[in-house]
Coordinates of C-alpha atoms and ligand atoms in Angstrom, one line a residue:
X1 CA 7.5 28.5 -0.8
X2 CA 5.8 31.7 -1.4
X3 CA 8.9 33.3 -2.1
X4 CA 9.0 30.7 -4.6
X5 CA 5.4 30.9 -6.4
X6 CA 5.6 34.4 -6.2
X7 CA 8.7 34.0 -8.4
X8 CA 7.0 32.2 -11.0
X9 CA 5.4 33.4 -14.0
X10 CA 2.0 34.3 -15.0
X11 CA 2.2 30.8 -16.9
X12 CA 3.7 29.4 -14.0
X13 CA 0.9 30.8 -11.6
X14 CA -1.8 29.5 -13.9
X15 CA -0.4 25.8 -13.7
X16 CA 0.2 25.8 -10.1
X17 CA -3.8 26.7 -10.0
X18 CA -4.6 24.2 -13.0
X19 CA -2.8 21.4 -11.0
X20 CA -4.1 22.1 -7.4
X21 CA -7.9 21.8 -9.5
X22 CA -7.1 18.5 -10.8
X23 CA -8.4 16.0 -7.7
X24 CA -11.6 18.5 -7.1
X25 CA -12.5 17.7 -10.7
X26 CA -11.4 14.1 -10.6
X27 CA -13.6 13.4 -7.5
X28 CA -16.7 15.4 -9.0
X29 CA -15.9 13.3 -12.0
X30 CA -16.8 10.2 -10.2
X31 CA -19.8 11.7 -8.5
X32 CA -21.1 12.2 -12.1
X33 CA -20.1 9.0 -13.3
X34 CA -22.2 7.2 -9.9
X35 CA -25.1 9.2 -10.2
X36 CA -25.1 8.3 -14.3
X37 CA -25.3 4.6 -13.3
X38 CA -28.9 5.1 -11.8
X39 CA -30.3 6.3 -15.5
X40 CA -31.8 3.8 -17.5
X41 CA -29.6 3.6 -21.0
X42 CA -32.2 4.3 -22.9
X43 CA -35.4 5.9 -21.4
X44 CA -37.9 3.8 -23.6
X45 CA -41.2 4.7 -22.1
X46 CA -40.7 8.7 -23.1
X47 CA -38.6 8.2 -26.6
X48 CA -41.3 6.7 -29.5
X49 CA -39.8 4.4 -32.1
X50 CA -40.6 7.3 -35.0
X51 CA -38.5 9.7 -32.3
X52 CA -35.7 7.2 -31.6
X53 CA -35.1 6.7 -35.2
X54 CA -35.3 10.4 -36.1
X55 CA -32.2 10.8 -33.9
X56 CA -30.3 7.6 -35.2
X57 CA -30.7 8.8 -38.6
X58 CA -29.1 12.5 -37.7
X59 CA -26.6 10.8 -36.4
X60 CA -24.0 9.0 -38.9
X61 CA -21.2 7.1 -38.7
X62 CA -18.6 9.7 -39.7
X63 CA -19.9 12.8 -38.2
X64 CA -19.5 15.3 -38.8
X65 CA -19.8 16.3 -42.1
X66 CA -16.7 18.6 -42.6
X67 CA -17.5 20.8 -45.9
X68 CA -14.0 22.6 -45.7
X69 CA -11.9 20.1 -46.9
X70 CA -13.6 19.5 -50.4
X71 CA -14.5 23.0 -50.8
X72 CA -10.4 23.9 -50.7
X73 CA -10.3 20.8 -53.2
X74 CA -12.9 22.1 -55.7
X75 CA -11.3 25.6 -55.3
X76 CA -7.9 24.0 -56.3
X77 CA -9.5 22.8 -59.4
X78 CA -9.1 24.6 -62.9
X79 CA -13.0 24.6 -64.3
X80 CA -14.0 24.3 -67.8
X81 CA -17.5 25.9 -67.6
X82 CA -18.3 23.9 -71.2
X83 CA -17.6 20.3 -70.5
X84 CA -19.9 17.9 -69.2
X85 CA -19.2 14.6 -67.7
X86 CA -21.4 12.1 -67.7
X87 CA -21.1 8.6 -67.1
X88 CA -23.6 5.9 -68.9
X89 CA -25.6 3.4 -66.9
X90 CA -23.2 2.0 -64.1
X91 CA -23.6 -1.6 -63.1
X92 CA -23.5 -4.0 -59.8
X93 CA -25.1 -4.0 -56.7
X94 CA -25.0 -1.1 -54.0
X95 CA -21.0 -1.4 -53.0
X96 CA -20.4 -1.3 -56.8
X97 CA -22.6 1.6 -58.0
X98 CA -21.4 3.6 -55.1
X99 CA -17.7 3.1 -55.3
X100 CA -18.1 3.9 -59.3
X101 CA -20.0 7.1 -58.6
X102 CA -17.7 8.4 -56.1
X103 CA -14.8 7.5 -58.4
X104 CA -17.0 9.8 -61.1
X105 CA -17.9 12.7 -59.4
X106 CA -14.4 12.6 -57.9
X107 CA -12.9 12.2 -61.8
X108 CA -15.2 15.1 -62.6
X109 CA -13.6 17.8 -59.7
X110 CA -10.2 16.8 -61.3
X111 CA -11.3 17.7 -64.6
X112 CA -13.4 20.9 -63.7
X113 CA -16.6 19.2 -65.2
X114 CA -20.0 19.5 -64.6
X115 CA -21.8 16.4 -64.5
X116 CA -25.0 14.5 -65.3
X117 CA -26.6 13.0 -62.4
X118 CA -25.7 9.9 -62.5
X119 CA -28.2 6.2 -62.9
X120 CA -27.8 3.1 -62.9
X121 CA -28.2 -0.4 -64.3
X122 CA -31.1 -2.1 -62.2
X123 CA -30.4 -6.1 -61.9
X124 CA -32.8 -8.7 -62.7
X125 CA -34.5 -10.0 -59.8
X126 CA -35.5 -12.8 -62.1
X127 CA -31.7 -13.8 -61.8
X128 CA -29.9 -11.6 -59.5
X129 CA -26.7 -12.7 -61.2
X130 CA -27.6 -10.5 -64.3
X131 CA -26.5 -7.1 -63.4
X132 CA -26.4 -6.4 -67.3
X133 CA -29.3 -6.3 -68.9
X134 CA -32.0 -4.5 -66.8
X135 CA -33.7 -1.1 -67.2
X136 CA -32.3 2.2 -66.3
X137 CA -32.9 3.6 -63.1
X138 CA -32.2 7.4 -62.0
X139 CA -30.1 8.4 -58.9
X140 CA -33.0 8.1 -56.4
X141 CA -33.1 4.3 -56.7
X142 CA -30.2 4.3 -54.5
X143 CA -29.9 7.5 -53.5
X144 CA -30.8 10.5 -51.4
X145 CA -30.8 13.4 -54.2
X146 CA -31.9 16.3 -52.6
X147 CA -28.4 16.0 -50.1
X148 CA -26.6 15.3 -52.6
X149 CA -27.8 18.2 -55.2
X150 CA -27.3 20.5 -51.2
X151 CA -24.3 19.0 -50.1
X152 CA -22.4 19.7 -53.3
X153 CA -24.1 23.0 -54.0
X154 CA -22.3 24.1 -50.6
X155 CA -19.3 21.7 -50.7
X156 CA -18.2 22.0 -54.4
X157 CA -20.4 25.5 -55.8
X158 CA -18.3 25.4 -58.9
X159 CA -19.2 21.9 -60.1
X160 CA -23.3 21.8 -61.8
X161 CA -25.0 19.3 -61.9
X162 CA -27.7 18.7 -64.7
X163 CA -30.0 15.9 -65.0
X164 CA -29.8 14.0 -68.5
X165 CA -33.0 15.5 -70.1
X166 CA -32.2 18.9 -69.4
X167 CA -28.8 19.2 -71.4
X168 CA -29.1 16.1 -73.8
X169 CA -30.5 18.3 -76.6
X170 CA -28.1 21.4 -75.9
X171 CA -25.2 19.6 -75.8
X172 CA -22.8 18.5 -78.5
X173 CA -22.0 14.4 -77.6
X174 CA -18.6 13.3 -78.4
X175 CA -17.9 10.1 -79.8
X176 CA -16.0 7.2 -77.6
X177 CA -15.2 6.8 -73.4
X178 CA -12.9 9.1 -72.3
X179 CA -11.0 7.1 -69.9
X180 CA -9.8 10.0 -66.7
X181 CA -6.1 9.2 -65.3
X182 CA -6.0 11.7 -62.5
X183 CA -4.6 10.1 -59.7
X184 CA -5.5 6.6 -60.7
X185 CA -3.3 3.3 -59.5
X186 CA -4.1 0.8 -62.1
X187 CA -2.9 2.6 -65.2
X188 CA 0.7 3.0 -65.4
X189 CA 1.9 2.1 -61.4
X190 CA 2.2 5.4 -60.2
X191 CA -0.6 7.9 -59.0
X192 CA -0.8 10.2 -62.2
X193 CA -0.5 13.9 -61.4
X194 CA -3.7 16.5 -61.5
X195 CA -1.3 18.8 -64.5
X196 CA -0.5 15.2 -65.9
X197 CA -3.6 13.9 -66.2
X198 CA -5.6 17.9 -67.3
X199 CA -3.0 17.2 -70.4
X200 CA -4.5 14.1 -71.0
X201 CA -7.6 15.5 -71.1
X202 CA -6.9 18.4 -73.4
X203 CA -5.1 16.5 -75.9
X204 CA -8.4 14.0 -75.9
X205 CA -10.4 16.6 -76.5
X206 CA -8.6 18.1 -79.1
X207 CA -7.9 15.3 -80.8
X208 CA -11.9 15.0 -81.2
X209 CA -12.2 18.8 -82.2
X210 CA -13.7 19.7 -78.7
X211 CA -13.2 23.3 -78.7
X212 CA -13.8 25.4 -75.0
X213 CA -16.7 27.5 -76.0
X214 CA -18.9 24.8 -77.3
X215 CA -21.1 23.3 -74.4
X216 CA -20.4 19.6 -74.8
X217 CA -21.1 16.5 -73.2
X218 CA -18.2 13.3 -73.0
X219 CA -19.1 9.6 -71.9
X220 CA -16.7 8.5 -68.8
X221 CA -15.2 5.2 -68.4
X222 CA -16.9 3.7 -64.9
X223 CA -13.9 2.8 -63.1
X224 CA -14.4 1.1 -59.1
X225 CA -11.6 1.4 -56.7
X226 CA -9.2 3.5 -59.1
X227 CA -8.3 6.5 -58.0
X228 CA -5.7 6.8 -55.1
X229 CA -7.9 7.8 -52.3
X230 CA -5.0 7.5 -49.6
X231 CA -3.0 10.2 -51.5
X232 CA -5.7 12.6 -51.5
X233 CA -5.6 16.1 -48.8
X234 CA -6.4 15.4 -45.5
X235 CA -9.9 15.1 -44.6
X236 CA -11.3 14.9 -48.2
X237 CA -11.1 11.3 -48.3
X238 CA -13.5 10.8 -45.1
X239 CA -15.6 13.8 -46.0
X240 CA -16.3 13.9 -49.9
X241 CA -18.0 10.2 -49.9
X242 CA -20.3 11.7 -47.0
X243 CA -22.3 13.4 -50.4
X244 CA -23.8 10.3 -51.3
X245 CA -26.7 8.6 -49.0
X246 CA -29.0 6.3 -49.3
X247 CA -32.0 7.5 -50.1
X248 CA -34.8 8.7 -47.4
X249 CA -36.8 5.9 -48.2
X250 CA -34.3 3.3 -47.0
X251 CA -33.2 5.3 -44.4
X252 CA -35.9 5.1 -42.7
X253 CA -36.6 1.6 -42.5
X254 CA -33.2 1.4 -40.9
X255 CA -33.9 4.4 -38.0
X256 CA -37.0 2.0 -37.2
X257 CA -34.8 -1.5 -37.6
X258 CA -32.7 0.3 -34.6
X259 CA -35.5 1.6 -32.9
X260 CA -37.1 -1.5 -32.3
X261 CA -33.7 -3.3 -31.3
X262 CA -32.7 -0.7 -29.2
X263 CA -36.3 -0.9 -27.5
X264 CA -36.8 -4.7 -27.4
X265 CA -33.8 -6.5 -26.4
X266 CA -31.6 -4.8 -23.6
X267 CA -28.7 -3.4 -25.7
X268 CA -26.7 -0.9 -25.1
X269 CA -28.2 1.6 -28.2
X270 CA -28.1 4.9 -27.9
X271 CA -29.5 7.1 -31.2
X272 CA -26.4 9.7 -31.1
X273 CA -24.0 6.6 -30.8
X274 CA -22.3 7.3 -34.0
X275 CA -21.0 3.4 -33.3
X276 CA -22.6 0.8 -31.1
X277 CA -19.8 -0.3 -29.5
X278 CA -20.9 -3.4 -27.0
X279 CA -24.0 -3.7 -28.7
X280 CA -24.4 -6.4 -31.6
X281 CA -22.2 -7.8 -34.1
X282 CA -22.9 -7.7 -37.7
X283 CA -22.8 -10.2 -40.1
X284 CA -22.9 -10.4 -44.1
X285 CA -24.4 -13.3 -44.8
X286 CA -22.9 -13.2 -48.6
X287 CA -24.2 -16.5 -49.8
X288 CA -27.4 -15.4 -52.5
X289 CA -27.3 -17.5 -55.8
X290 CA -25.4 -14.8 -57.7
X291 CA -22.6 -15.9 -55.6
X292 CA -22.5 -19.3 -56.4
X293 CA -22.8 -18.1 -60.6
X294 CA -19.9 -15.3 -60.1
X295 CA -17.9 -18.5 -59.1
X296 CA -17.0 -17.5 -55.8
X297 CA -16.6 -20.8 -54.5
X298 CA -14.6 -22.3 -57.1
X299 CA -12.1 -24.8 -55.8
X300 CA -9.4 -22.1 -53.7
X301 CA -5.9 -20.8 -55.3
X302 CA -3.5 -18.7 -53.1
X303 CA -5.4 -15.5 -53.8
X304 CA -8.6 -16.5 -54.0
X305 CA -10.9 -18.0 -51.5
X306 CA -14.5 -18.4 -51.6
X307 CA -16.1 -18.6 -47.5
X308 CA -19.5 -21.1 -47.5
X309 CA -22.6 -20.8 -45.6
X310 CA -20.9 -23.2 -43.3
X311 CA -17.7 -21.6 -43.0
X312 CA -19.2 -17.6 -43.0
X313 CA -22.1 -18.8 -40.1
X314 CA -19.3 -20.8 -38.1
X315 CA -16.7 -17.9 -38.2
X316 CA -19.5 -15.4 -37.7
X317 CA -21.0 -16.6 -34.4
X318 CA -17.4 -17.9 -33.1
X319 CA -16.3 -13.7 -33.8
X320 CA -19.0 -12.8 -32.1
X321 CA -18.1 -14.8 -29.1
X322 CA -15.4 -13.7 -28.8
X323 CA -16.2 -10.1 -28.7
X324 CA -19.0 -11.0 -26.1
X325 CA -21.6 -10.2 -28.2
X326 CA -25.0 -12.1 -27.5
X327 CA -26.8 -10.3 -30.8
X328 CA -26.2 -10.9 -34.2
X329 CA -27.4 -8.7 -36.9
X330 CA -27.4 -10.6 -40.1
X331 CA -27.4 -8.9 -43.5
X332 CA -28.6 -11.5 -46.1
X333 CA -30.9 -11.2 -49.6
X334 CA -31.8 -14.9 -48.9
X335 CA -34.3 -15.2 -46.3
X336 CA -34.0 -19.1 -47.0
X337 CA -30.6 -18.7 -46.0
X338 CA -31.2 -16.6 -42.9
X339 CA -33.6 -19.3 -41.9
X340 CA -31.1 -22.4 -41.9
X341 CA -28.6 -19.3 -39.8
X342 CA -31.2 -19.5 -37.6
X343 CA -31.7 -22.9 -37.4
X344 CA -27.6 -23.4 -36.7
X345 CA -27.3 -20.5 -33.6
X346 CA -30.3 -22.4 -31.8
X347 CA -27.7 -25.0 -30.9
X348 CA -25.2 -22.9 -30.5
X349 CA -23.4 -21.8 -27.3
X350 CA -23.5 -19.4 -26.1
X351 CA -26.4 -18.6 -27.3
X352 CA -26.6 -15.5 -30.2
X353 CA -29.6 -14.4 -31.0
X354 CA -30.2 -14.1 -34.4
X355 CA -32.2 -10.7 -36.2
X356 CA -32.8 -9.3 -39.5
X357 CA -34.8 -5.8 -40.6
X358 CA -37.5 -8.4 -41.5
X359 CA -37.6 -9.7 -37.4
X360 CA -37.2 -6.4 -36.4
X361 CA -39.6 -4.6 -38.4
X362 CA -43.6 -4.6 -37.6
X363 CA -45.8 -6.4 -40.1
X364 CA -46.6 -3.4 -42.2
X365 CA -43.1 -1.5 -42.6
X366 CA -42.2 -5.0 -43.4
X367 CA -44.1 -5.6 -46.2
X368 CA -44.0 -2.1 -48.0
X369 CA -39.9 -3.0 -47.7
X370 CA -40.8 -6.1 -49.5
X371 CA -41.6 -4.5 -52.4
X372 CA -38.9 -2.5 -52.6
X373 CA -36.2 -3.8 -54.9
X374 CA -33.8 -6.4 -53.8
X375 CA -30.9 -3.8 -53.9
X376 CA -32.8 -1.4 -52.1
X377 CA -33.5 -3.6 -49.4
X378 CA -30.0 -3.7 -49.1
X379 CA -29.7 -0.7 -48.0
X380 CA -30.9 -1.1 -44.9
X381 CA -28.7 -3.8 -43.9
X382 CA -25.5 -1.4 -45.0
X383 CA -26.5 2.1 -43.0
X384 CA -27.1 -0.8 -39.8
X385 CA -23.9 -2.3 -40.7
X386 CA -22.3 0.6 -40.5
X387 CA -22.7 1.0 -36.9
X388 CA -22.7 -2.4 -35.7
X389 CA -20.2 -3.0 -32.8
X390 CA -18.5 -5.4 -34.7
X391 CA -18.6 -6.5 -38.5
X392 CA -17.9 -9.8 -40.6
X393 CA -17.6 -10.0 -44.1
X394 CA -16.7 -11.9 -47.1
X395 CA -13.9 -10.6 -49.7
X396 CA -15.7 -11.1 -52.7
X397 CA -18.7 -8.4 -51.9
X398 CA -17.7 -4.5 -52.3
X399 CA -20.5 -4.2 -49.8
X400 CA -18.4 -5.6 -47.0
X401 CA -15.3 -3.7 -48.1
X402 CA -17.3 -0.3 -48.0
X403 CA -18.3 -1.1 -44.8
X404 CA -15.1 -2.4 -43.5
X405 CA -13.3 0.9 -44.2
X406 CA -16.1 3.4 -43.7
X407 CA -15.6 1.9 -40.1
X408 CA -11.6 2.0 -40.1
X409 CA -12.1 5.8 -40.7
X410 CA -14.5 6.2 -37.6
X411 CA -11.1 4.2 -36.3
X412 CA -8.8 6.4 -37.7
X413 CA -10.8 9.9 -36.2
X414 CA -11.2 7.9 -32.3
X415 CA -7.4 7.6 -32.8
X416 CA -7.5 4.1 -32.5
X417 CA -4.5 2.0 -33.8
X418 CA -5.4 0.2 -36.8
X419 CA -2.6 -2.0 -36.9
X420 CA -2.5 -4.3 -39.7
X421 CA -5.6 -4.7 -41.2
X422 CA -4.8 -5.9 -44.7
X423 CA -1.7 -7.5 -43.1
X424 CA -3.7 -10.1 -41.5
X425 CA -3.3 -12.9 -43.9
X426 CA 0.1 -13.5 -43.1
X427 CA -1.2 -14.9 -39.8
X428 CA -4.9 -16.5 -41.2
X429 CA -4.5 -16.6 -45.0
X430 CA -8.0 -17.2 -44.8
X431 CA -9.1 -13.8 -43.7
X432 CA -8.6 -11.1 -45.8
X433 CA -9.1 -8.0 -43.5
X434 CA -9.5 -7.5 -39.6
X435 CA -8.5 -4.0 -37.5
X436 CA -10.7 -5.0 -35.0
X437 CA -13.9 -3.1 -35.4
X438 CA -14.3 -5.5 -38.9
X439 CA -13.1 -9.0 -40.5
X440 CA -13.1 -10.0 -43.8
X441 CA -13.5 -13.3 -44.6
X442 CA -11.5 -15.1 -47.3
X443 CA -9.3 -13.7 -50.1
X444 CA -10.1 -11.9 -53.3
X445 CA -7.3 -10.6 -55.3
X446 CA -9.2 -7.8 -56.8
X447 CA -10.1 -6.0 -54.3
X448 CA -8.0 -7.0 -51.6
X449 CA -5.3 -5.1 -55.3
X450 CA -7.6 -2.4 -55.2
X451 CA -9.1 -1.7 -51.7
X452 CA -6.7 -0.8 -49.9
X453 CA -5.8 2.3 -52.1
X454 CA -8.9 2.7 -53.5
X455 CA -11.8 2.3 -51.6
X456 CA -13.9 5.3 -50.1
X457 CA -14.8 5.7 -46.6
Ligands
LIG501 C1 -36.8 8.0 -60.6 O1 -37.3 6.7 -60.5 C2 -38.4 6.5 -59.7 C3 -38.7 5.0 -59.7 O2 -37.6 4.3 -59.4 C4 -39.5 7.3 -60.2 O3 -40.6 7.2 -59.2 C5 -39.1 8.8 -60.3 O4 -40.2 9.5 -60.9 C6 -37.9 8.9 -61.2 N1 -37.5 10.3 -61.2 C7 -37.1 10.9 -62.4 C8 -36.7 12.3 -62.2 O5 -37.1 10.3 -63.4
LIG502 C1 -9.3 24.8 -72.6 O1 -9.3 25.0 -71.2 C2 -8.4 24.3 -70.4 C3 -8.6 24.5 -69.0 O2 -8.8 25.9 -68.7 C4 -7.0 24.6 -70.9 O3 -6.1 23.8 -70.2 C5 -6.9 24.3 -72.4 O4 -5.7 24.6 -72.9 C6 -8.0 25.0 -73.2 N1 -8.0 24.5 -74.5 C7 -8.0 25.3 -75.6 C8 -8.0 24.6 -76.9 O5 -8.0 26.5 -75.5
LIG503 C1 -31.6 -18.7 -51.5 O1 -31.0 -19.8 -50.9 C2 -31.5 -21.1 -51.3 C3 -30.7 -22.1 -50.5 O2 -30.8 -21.9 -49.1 C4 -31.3 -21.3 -52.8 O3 -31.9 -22.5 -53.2 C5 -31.9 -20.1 -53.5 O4 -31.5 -20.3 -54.9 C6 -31.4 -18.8 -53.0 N1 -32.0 -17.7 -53.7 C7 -31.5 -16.6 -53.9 C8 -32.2 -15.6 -54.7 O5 -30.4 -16.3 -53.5
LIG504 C1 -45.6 -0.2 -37.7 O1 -44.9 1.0 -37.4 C2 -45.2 2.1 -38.1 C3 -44.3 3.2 -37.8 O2 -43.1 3.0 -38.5 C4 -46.7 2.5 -37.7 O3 -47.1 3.6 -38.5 C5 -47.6 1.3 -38.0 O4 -48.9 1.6 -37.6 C6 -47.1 0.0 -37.3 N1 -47.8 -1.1 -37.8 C7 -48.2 -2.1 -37.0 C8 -49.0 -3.2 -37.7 O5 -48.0 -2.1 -35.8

């Protein structure tokens, strides 16, 4: 034997150690794991709600925030240091706005453009189907400015970003939309190359006389879903969305939405949890009166197929069983409609309890989110969403598909096998989407076309 082991190699040697350490560590292991088991989860005498949500907000779903992969990206880029992309008055409601912008600024990289920071269309809250014909509003409506301006400034330093009324008089406008190609599905079939599409480009711009020393500005088409996300470098695609957050305001609300479930009901919450993973399930209630004018519950075809107040409640608190999940976070713009959800669990059994941001938040934050815009309250409901231990959604709403695969990239990055999420329908053709962490409701052939290409983390 020592003949042997003094045979080995170095490498050898330092296994033969290694190996002989494993049980110490394994038993020690154990020890830890015994002595953990007499801490309280969550120590809620010493952590304040203002502390707890602090911490939850640091925390996000995709952590971190890897800058490297988009920086190599922007590098990669050729950059015309005259052209300026800008893209006029995006519409829809917070899973459209943000799947168009991160289809612009990602359009804009591919060009080498600087851009105008982007607005909005605000909808009507007179009738929340009219997404059309409101006022513009700027960036921070939705979103956190400041990390964006930061995050691109260190992520992409070769991209700048101006705000409307600073260039609009020093630019020279071009007539028409210029519709970008670079890597996008829906024209043509196949993914269209980066030297493909900078052709495109030049010839547009020539056509119109756009020489490169004159600083000018072009319109952008708004595209959602269009550019191939799945063909993009490694890590970009989980990274590069991580630019755009809600804004503070909104954010906050949500750190003190957890806060207060984490510190009332006996969850298992924890503010670093990047996902709550036996803690609550989360529910899009997607059944607001735009629905119902957007058609969504027309009579179903093959590919479409519109999920009820009945049908989304029923297969919401029946998921949620079967996950073994006795809270139910529920997502709605109806607060009717979360009522008669209410109403429906109390019977139910097991029972679910049933919670909003408006249970969960004291009288006063309450209120000052009340007069916040509908879409802004939404807001909330998406960064909880985000971490919920398991999500439902409907396959009509953007907002649930963001979610759905924001949360199959946290999947993804845990090495967990995804399986066949958008192959589900071949067993329910009633469900559009499930890997497990999140189910989608019903069909939609546009984005179920689109999505699974398209959509950003
Ligand atoms: C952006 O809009 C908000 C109101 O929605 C307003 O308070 C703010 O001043 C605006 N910012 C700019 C730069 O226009
Ligand atoms: C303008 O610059 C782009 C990118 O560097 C280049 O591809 C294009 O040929 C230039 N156009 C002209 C007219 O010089
Ligand atoms: C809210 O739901 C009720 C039915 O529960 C409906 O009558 C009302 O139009 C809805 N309002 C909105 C804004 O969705
Ligand atoms: C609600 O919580 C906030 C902290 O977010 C606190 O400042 C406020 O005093 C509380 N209001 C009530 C009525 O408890």
């Amino acid at each position: 034997m020592h003949q042997r082991v003094r045979g080995l190699s170095l490498t050898g040697k330092i296994a033969l150690v290694v190996l002989s350490l494993i049980p110490i560590y394994y038993i020690s292991y154990q020890i830890q794991l015994a002595d953990l088991a007499w801490l309280p989860r969550w120590p809620t005498s010493r952590v304040d709600t203002t502390t707890f949500a602090h911490q939850w907000l640091e925390t996000e779903l995709l952590d971190p925030f890897d800058r490297t992969p988009i920086r190599a990206y922007c590098a990669s880029s050729s950059w015309r240091p005259n052209l300026i992309f800008n893209v006029p008055s995006p519409i829809g409601g917070f899973g459209n706005i943000r799947a168009r912008l991160l289809d612009f600024v990602f359009f804009a990289i591919e060009a080498g453009a600087a851009i105008v920071l982007p607005g909005m269309i605000i909808r009507s809250e007179v009738d929340i189907h009219d997404i059309w014909s409101g006022s513009h509003g700027n960036f921070s409506f939705m979103f956190d400015e400041d990390h964006f301006i930061r995050s691109m400034a260190d992520a992409c330093p070769q991209m700048r970003i101006h705000k409307l009324w600073e260039v609009e008089r020093a630019v020279t406008t071009v007539e028409g939309i210029y519709p970008p190609r670079s890597r996008r599905v829906d024209i043509g079939g196949e993914a269209c190359s980066w030297a493909a599409s900078s052709e495109q480009l030049d010839r547009w711009l020539s056509d119109r006389d756009v020489d490169n020393n004159t600083l000018t500005m072009i319109n952008v088409d708004h595209t959602i879903w269009e550019v191939d996300t799945l063909s993009l470098p490694e890590g970009f695609r989980e990274n590069f969305p991580m630019v755009l957050r809600t804004s503070l305001e909104t954010r906050r609300y949500a750190g003190l939405v957890m806060a207060n479930l984490a510190s009332k009901h006996e969850l298992d919450i924890k503010a670093s949890d990047e996902l709550h993973q036996e803690a609550f399930y989360g529910a899009h209630l997607r059944t607001e009166s735009d629905t119902v004018a957007a058609g969504w519950f027309l009579p179903p075809t093959e590919l479409e197929y519109g999920v009820d107040f009945t049908a989304q409640t029923d297969a919401y608190l029946a998921h949620a069983t079967q996950n073994r999940l006795q809270a139910m976070y529920v997502a709605t713009g109806n607060e009717t409609e979360f009522d008669r959800f209410v109403e429906k669990a109390a019977n139910y059994v097991p029972p679910i309890e049933i919670l909003s941001k408006w249970t969960l938040l004291n009288s006063s934050d309450a209120e000052a989110l009340s007069k916040l815009h509908w879409d802004q309250q939404a807001l909330v409901d998406y960064e909880v969403m985000m971490k919920c231990s398991v999500f439902g959604g409907f396959a009509k709403s953007s907002f649930s598909f963001g979610i759905a695969v924001a949360r199959n990239a946290w999947l993804e990055g845990h090495g967990r096998p995804i399986g066949h999420a958008w192959r589900m329908k071949e067993i329910d053709p009633h469900v559009a989407y499930d890997d497990g962490l999140s189910r989608i409701l019903g069909r939609n052939q546009l984005n179920e076309e689109k999505c699974p290409r398209g959509c950003w983390p």
